[in-house]
Amino acid sequence: MATLKILIFPDPRLRTIAEPIKEVNDSIVKLSEDMLETMYAGEGIGLAATQVDVHKRIIVVDTSKEKNDPVVLINPTIKKIINSENKSYSEGCLSVPGIFEELERPSAVEIAALGLDGEEITLIAEDLLSVVIQHEMDHLEGKMMVDFLSNLKREIIRKKMAKHRAAQ
Ligand code: K1U
Ligand code: ZN
């Protein structure tokens, strides 16, 4: 397994729209393992392939306290918004390190995806899991949490990220 380099906002590659995965083969399994390793190393609870400069529709998530419940979703889609009542969560992003912002999203969604065995999965995601999956699916569309903020806040974050890069 390998730890991959995470792209940092405002890297333009984070705006790429990811391509569907046609075949779940060994290279996709290896990518999912590397993404999980990268997510755990960064102390994240989710990661989209876009963030490691791979423009394929795959996300990994683990919202368990013990960090022992990895979920890999290939070609994920939202089938249904189960609870359209928006809930506010403090969202973070490994591509925007050190920034947390309150955002509102539907609190429960039904997700369809392929698993690592290539079989269809249906998942009811609620609360934090729902938020993280929606956040990661946004990455696959080239969309980021900063896009929900005001121009002023986004500019402040852009400047903070420039300082972060200079300090690396
Ligand atoms: O970069 C990412 O997309 C991962 C991101 C996922 C996420 C977390 C919280 C709300 C929405 C999406 C993170 O893992 S940020 C990392 C983080 O510091 C965190 C860890 C535990 C709980 C909350 C945030
Ligand atoms: Zn993110």
Coordinates of C-alpha atoms and ligand atoms in Angstrom, one line a residue:
M1 CA 0.0 0.0 0.0
A2 CA 1.1 3.6 -0.6
T3 CA 0.2 7.0 0.8
L4 CA -0.8 9.3 -2.1
K5 CA -0.2 13.0 -2.4
I6 CA -3.4 15.1 -1.7
L7 CA -4.1 18.1 -4.0
I8 CA -4.6 21.3 -2.1
F9 CA -7.2 24.0 -3.0
P10 CA -7.1 26.0 -5.3
D11 CA -5.3 23.4 -7.4
P12 CA -7.2 23.4 -10.8
R13 CA -7.0 19.6 -11.0
L14 CA -9.6 19.5 -8.1
R15 CA -12.1 20.8 -10.7
T16 CA -11.9 17.8 -13.0
I17 CA -15.1 15.8 -13.4
A18 CA -14.3 12.1 -12.8
E19 CA -15.0 9.4 -15.3
P20 CA -17.2 6.3 -14.5
I21 CA -15.2 3.1 -13.8
K22 CA -16.0 0.5 -16.5
E23 CA -14.4 -2.5 -14.8
V24 CA -13.6 -3.2 -11.2
N25 CA -10.2 -4.8 -11.7
D26 CA -7.0 -5.2 -9.6
S27 CA -5.8 -1.7 -10.3
I28 CA -9.1 -0.3 -8.8
V29 CA -8.7 -2.6 -5.8
K30 CA -5.1 -1.3 -5.4
L31 CA -6.3 2.3 -5.8
S32 CA -9.0 1.8 -3.1
E33 CA -6.3 0.4 -0.7
D34 CA -4.0 3.4 -1.3
M35 CA -6.9 5.8 -0.9
L36 CA -7.8 4.3 2.5
E37 CA -4.2 4.4 3.6
T38 CA -4.0 8.0 2.5
M39 CA -7.3 8.9 4.3
Y40 CA -6.2 7.2 7.6
A41 CA -2.8 8.8 7.4
G42 CA -4.4 12.2 7.1
E43 CA -6.9 11.5 9.9
G44 CA -9.8 12.0 7.5
I45 CA -13.1 10.2 7.4
G46 CA -13.5 10.3 3.7
L47 CA -11.5 10.7 0.4
A48 CA -12.4 11.0 -3.3
A49 CA -10.1 9.8 -6.0
T50 CA -10.1 13.4 -7.4
Q51 CA -8.2 14.6 -4.3
V52 CA -5.3 12.3 -5.2
D53 CA -5.3 13.3 -8.9
V54 CA -7.1 10.2 -10.2
H55 CA -10.2 11.2 -12.1
K56 CA -12.2 8.1 -11.7
R57 CA -15.5 7.8 -9.8
I58 CA -14.5 6.1 -6.6
I59 CA -14.7 7.3 -3.0
V60 CA -13.7 5.8 0.4
V61 CA -15.3 6.6 3.8
D62 CA -14.8 5.4 7.4
T63 CA -16.8 7.3 10.0
S64 CA -16.3 4.6 12.7
K65 CA -14.6 5.7 16.0
E66 CA -12.3 2.7 15.8
K67 CA -11.3 3.4 12.2
N68 CA -12.1 -0.2 11.3
D69 CA -15.2 0.1 9.0
P70 CA -13.9 1.2 5.6
V71 CA -16.5 1.6 2.9
V72 CA -15.5 1.8 -0.8
L73 CA -18.1 3.1 -3.3
I74 CA -17.5 2.9 -7.0
N75 CA -19.7 5.0 -9.4
P76 CA -21.8 6.2 -6.5
T77 CA -25.2 7.9 -7.3
I78 CA -27.8 9.4 -5.0
K79 CA -31.0 7.3 -5.7
K80 CA -33.2 9.1 -3.2
I81 CA -33.2 11.9 -0.7
I82 CA -34.8 10.2 2.2
N83 CA -34.9 13.1 4.5
S84 CA -34.8 16.4 2.7
E85 CA -34.7 18.3 5.9
N86 CA -31.3 19.9 5.8
K87 CA -28.9 19.4 8.8
S88 CA -25.9 21.5 9.5
Y89 CA -22.5 19.9 10.0
S90 CA -19.1 21.3 10.5
E91 CA -17.3 20.0 7.4
G92 CA -13.6 19.7 6.9
C93 CA -11.6 18.7 3.8
L94 CA -8.1 17.2 3.5
S95 CA -7.7 19.4 0.4
V96 CA -8.4 22.5 2.5
P97 CA -6.4 21.6 5.6
G98 CA -7.3 23.4 8.9
I99 CA -10.6 24.9 7.7
F100 CA -13.9 23.8 9.1
E101 CA -17.2 25.4 7.9
E102 CA -20.9 24.8 8.9
L103 CA -22.7 23.5 5.8
E104 CA -26.3 22.2 5.3
R105 CA -27.1 19.0 3.4
P106 CA -30.0 16.5 3.4
S107 CA -29.6 14.3 6.5
A108 CA -30.5 11.0 4.9
V109 CA -29.9 9.7 1.4
E110 CA -30.1 6.4 -0.4
I111 CA -26.9 5.6 -2.4
A112 CA -26.4 3.1 -5.2
A113 CA -22.8 2.1 -6.1
L114 CA -20.6 -0.9 -7.0
G115 CA -18.5 -2.6 -4.3
L116 CA -15.0 -3.9 -4.8
D117 CA -16.5 -7.2 -6.0
G118 CA -18.2 -5.4 -8.8
E119 CA -21.7 -6.1 -7.3
E120 CA -24.3 -3.4 -6.8
I121 CA -24.7 -2.0 -3.3
T122 CA -27.6 0.0 -1.9
L123 CA -26.8 2.0 1.2
I124 CA -29.0 4.2 3.4
A125 CA -26.7 6.9 4.7
E126 CA -27.7 9.1 7.7
D127 CA -26.2 11.9 9.6
L128 CA -22.4 12.1 9.4
L129 CA -22.2 9.3 6.9
S130 CA -24.7 11.0 4.7
V131 CA -22.8 14.3 4.9
V132 CA -19.4 12.7 4.1
I133 CA -20.7 10.7 1.2
Q134 CA -22.3 13.8 -0.3
H135 CA -19.1 15.8 0.3
E136 CA -17.0 13.1 -1.5
M137 CA -19.5 12.8 -4.4
D138 CA -19.2 16.6 -4.9
H139 CA -15.4 16.1 -5.3
L140 CA -16.1 13.7 -8.2
E141 CA -18.0 16.5 -9.9
G142 CA -15.1 19.0 -9.3
K143 CA -17.1 20.7 -6.6
M144 CA -15.7 21.7 -3.2
M145 CA -17.0 22.8 0.2
V146 CA -15.5 26.3 -0.4
D147 CA -18.0 26.7 -3.3
F148 CA -20.8 27.0 -0.8
L149 CA -19.1 29.9 1.0
S150 CA -19.1 33.6 0.2
N151 CA -16.5 35.1 -2.2
L152 CA -14.9 36.8 0.7
K153 CA -14.5 33.7 2.8
R154 CA -13.2 31.7 -0.2
E155 CA -10.6 34.4 -0.9
I156 CA -9.5 34.3 2.8
I157 CA -9.1 30.5 2.5
R158 CA -7.2 30.8 -0.8
K159 CA -4.7 33.1 1.0
K160 CA -4.4 30.7 4.0
M161 CA -3.8 27.8 1.6
A162 CA -1.0 29.8 -0.2
K163 CA 0.7 30.2 3.2
H164 CA 0.1 26.5 4.0
R165 CA 1.8 25.6 0.7
A166 CA 4.8 28.0 1.4
A167 CA 5.2 26.3 4.8
Q168 CA 5.4 22.8 3.3
Ligands
K1U1 O1 -11.1 15.7 2.3 C1 -12.2 15.0 2.5 O2 -13.0 15.0 1.6 C2 -12.4 14.3 3.8 C3 -13.1 15.0 4.8 C4 -14.5 14.4 4.9 C5 -15.6 15.2 5.7 C6 -15.4 15.4 7.0 C7 -16.4 16.0 7.7 C8 -17.5 16.5 7.1 C9 -17.6 16.3 5.7 C10 -16.6 15.7 5.0 C11 -12.4 14.8 6.1 O3 -12.2 13.8 6.6 S1 -11.9 16.3 6.9 C12 -11.0 15.6 8.2 C13 -11.3 15.8 9.5 O4 -10.6 16.5 10.1 C14 -12.5 15.3 10.2 C15 -12.3 14.1 10.9 C16 -13.3 13.7 11.7 C17 -14.6 14.3 11.8 C18 -14.8 15.5 11.1 C19 -13.7 16.0 10.3
ZN2 ZN -13.0 17.1 0.8

